[in-house]
mmCIF file of C-alpha atoms in Angstrom:
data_model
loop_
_atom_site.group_PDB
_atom_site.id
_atom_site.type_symbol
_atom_site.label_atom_id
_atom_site.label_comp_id
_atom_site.label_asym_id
_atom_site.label_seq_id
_atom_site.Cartn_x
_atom_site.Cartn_y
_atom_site.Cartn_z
ATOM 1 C CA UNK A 163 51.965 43.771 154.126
ATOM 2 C CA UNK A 164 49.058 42.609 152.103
ATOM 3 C CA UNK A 165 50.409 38.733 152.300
ATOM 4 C CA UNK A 166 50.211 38.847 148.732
ATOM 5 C CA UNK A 167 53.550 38.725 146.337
ATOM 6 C CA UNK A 168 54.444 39.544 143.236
ATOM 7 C CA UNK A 169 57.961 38.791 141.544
ATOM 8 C CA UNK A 170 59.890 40.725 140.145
ATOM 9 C CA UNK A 171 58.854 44.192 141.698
ATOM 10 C CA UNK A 172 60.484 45.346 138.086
ATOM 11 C CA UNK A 173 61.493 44.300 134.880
ATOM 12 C CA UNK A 174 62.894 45.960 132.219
ATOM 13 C CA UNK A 175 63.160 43.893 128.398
ATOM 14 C CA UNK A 176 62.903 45.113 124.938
ATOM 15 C CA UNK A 177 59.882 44.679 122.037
ATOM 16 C CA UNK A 178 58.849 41.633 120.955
ATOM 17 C CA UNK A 179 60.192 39.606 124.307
ATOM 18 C CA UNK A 180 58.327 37.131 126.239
ATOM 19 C CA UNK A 181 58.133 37.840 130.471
ATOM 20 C CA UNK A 182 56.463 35.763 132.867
ATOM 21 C CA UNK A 183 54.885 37.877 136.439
ATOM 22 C CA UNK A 184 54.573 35.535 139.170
ATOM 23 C CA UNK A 185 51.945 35.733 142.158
ATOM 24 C CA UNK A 186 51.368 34.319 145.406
ATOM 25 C CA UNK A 187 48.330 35.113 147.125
ATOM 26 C CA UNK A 188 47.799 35.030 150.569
ATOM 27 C CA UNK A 189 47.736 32.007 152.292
ATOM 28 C CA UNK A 190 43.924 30.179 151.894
ATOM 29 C CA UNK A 191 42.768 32.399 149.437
ATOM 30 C CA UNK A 192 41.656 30.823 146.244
ATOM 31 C CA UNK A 193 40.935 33.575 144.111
ATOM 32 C CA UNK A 194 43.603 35.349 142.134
ATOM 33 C CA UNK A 195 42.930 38.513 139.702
ATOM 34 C CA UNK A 196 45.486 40.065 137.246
ATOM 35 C CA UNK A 197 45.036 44.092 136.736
ATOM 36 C CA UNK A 198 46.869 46.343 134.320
ATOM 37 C CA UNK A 199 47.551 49.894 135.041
ATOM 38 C CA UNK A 200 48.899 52.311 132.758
ATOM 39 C CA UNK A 201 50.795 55.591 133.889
ATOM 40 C CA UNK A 202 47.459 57.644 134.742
ATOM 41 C CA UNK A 203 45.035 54.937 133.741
ATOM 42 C CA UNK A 204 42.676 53.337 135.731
ATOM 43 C CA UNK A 205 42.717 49.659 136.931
ATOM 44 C CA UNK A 206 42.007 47.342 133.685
ATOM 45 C CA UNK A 207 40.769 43.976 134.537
ATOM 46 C CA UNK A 208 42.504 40.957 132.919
ATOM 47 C CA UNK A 209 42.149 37.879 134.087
ATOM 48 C CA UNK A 210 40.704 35.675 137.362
ATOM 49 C CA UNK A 211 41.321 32.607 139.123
ATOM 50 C CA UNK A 212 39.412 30.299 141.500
ATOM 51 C CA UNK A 213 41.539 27.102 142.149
ATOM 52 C CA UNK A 214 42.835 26.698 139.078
ATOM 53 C CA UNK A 215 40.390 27.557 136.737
ATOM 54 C CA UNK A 216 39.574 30.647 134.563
ATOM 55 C CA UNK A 217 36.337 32.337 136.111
ATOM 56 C CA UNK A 218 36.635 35.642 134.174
ATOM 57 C CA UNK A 219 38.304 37.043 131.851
ATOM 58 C CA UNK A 220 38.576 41.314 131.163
ATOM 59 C CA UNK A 221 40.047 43.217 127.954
ATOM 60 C CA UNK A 222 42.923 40.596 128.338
ATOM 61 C CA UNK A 223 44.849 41.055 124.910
ATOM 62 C CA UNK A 224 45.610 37.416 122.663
ATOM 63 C CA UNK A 225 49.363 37.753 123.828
ATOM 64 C CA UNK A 226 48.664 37.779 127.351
ATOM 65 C CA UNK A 227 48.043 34.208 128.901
ATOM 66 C CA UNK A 228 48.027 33.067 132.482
ATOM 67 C CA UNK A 229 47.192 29.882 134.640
ATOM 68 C CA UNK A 230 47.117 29.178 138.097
ATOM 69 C CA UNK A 231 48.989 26.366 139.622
ATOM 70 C CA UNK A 232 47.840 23.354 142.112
ATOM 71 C CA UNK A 233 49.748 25.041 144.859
ATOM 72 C CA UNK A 234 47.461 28.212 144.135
ATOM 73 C CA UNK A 235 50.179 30.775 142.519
ATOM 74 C CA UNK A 236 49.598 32.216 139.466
ATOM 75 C CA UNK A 237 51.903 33.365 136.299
ATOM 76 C CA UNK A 238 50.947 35.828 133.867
ATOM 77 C CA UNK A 239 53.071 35.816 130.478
ATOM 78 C CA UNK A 240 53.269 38.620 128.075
ATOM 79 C CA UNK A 241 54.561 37.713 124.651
ATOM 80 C CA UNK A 242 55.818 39.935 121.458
ATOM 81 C CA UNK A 243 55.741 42.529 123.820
ATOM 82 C CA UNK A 244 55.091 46.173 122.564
ATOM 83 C CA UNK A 245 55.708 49.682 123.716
ATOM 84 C CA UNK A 246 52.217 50.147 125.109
ATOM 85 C CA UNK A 247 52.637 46.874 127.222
ATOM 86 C CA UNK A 248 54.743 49.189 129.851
ATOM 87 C CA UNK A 249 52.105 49.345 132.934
ATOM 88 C CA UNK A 250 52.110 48.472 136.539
ATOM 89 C CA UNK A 251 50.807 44.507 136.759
ATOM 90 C CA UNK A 252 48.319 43.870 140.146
ATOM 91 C CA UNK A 253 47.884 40.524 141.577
ATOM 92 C CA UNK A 254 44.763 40.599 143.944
ATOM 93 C CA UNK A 255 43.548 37.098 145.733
ATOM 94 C CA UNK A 256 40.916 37.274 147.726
ATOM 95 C CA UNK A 257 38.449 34.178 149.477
ATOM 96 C CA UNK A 258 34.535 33.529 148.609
ATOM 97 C CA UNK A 259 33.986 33.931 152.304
ATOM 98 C CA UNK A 260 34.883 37.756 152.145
ATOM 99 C CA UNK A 261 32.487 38.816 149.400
ATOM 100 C CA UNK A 262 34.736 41.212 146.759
ATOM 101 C CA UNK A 263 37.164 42.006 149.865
ATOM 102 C CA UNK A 264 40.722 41.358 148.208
ATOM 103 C CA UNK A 265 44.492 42.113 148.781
ATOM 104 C CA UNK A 266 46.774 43.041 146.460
ATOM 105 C CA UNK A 267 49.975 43.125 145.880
ATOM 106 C CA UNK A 268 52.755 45.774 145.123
ATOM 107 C CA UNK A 269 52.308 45.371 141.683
ATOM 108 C CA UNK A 270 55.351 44.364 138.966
ATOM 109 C CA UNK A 271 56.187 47.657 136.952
ATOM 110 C CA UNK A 272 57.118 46.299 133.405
ATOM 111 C CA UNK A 273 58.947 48.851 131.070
ATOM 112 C CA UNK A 274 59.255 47.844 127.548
ATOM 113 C CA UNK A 275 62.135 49.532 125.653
ATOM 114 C CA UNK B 150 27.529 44.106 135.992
ATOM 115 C CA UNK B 151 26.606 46.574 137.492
ATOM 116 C CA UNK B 152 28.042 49.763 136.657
ATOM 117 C CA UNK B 153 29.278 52.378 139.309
ATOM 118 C CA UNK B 154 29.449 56.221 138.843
ATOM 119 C CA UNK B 155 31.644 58.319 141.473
ATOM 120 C CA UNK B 156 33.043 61.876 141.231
ATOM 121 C CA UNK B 157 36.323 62.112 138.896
ATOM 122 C CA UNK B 158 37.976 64.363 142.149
ATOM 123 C CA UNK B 159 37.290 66.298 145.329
ATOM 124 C CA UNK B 160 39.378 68.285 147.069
ATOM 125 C CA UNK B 161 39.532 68.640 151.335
ATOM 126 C CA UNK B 162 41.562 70.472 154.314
ATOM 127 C CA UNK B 163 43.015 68.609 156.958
ATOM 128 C CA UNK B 164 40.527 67.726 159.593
ATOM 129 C CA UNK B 165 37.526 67.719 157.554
ATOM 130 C CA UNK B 166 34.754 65.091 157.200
ATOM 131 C CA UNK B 167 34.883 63.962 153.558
ATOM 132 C CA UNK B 168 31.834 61.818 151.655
ATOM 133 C CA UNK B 169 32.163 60.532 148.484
ATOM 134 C CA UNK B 170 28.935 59.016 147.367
ATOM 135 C CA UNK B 171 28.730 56.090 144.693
ATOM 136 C CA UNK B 172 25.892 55.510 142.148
ATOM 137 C CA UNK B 173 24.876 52.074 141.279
ATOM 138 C CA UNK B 174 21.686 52.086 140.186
ATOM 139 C CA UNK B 175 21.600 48.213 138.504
ATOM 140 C CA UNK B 176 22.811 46.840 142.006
ATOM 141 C CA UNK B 177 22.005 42.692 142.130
ATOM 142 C CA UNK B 178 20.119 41.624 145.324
ATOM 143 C CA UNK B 179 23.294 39.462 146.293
ATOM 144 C CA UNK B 180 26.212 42.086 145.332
ATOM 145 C CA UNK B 181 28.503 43.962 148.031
ATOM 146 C CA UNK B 182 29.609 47.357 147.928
ATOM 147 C CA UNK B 183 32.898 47.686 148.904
ATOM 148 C CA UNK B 184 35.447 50.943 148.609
ATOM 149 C CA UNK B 185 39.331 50.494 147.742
ATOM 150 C CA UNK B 186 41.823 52.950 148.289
ATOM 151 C CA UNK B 187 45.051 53.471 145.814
ATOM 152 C CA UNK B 188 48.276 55.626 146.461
ATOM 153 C CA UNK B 189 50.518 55.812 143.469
ATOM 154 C CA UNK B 190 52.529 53.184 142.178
ATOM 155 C CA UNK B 191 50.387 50.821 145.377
ATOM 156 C CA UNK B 192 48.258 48.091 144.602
ATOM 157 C CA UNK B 193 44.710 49.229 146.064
ATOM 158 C CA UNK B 194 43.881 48.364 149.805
ATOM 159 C CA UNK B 195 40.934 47.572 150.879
ATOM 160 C CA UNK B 196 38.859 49.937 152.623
ATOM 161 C CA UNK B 197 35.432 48.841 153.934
ATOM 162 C CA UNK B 198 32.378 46.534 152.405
ATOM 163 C CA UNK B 199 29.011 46.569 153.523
ATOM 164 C CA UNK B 200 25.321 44.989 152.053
ATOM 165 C CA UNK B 201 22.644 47.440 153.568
ATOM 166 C CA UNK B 202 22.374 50.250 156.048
ATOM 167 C CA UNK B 203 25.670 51.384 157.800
ATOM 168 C CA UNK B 204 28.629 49.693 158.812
ATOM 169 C CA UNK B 205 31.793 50.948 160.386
ATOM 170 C CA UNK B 206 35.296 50.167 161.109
ATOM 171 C CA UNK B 207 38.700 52.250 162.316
ATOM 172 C CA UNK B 208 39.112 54.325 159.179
ATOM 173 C CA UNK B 209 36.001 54.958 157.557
ATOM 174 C CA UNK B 210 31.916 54.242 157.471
ATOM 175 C CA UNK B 211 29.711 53.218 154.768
ATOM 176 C CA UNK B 212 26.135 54.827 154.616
ATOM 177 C CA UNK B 213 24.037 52.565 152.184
ATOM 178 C CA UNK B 214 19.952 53.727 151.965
ATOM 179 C CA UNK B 215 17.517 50.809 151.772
ATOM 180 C CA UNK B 216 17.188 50.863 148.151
ATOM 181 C CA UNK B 217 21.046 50.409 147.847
ATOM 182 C CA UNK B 218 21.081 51.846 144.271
ATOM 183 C CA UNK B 219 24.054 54.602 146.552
ATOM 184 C CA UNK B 220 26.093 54.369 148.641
ATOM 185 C CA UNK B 221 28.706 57.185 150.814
ATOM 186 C CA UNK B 222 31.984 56.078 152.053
ATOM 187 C CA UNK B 223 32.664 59.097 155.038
ATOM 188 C CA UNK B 224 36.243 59.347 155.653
ATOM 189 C CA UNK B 225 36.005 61.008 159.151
ATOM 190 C CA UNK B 226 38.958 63.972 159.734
ATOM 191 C CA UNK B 227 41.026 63.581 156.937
ATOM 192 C CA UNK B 228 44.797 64.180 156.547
ATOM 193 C CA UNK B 229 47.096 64.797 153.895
ATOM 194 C CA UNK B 230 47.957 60.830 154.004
ATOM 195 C CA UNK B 231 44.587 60.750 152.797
ATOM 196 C CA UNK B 232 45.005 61.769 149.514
ATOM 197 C CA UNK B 233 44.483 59.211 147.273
ATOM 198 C CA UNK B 234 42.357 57.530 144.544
ATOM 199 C CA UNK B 235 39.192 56.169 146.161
ATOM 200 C CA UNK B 236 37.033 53.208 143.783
ATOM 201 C CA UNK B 237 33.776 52.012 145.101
ATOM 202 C CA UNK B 238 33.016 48.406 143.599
ATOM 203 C CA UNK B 239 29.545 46.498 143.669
ATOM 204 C CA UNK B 240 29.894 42.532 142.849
ATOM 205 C CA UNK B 241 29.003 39.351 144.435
ATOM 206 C CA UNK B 242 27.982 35.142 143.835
ATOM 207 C CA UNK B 243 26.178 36.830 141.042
ATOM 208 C CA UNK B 244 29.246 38.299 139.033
ATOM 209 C CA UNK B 245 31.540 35.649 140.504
ATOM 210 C CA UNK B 246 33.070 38.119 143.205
ATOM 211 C CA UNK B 247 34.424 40.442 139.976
ATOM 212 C CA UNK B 248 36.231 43.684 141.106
ATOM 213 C CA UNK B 249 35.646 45.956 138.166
ATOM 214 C CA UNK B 250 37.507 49.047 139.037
ATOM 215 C CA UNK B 251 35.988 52.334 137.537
ATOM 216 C CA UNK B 252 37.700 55.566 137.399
ATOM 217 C CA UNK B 253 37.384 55.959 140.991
ATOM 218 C CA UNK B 254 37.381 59.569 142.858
ATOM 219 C CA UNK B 255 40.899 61.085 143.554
ATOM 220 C CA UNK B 256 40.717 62.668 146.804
ATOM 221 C CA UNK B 257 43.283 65.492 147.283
ATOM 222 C CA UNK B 258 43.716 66.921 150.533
ATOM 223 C CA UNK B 259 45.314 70.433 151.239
ATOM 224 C CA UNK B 260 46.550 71.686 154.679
#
């Protein structure tokens, strides 16, 4: 157990629908990534966290948005979702004090239909 | 950031010593290495992370040379619970701590 979570583990909703991922990273950790990962893709980078604010941001596409809340979890929403938008979702959080060492979670696996 | 190239795949029997050796030739003088591992349908886990020379834990050891432009993640006797996609990273205060996953090397091992 990485002491990272991610609700729902899987969601299934139809084009052009709006879905919000939740994460909570481990406890004390301050950083939180978003990844995408697309049957046989690699691990595309979206967006990333420290303590509320945006620190980075990857090939995130204009319909994706997330914060991160005072208590430290984060929400990614996907709007006028599309066919393509079906992927595996990673939350990662990871502390400063660790260098890049980060945990993620089991991922939310979102199938458009 | 600096960009990392690693093997697309190798392949191993059971028992062997594996190294899979990472270029990153633009390293910054502050940036980590570190090595993930990924099963599929997992989030990665965290393997090992080191700065310079060697370091070593329970599953695995990192060789890094002194110019740190490579660096060899040694997975010692593999099994077949080994096989997996392996991603070395470099990042630090420099990149704000980003962990840009390449392609990574998938690792298959046979009996």
């Amino acid at each position: 157990d990485s002491g990272v979570t991610q609700t729902p583990k899987h969601l299934i909703t139809a084009t052009g629908q709006r879905v919000t991922l939740r994460c909570s990273p481990r406890s004390g950790d301050l950083s939180v990534y978003w990844y995408q990962q697309s049957l046989d893709q690699g691990l595309q980078f979206l967006i990333q966290y420290y303590n509320g604010e945006e620190r980075a941001k990857g090939n995130i596409l204009e319909r994706f948005s997330a914060q991160q809340f005072p208590d430290l979890h984060s929400e990614l929403n996907l709007s006028s979702l599309e066919l393509g938008d079906s992927a595996l979702y990673f939350c990662a959080s990871s502390s400063l004090n660790r260098g890049t060492e980060a945990f993620f979670g089991q991922g939310t696996r979102l199938t458009v239909v | 950031l600096a960009k990392t190239t690693q093997p697309i795949s190798m392949d191993s029997y059971e028992g062997q010593e594996v190294n899979i050796t990472c270029s990153h030739n633009n390293i910054a003088t502050n940036d980590y290495i570190t090595w993930y591992q990924q099963f599929p349908s997992q989030g990665p886990r965290f393997i090992i992370q080191g700065y310079k020379t060697k370091v070593t834990n329970e599953v695995a050891s990192l060789f890094i040379p002194a110019d740190r432009k490579s660096s060899t993640l040694s997975l010692p006797r593999v099994s077949l619970s080994d096989t997996a996609v392996y991603y070395c990273l470099v990042g630090g205060m420099d990149s704000g701590y980003a962990l840009n996953f390449g392609k990574g090397t998938s690792l298959l091992v046979t009996p």
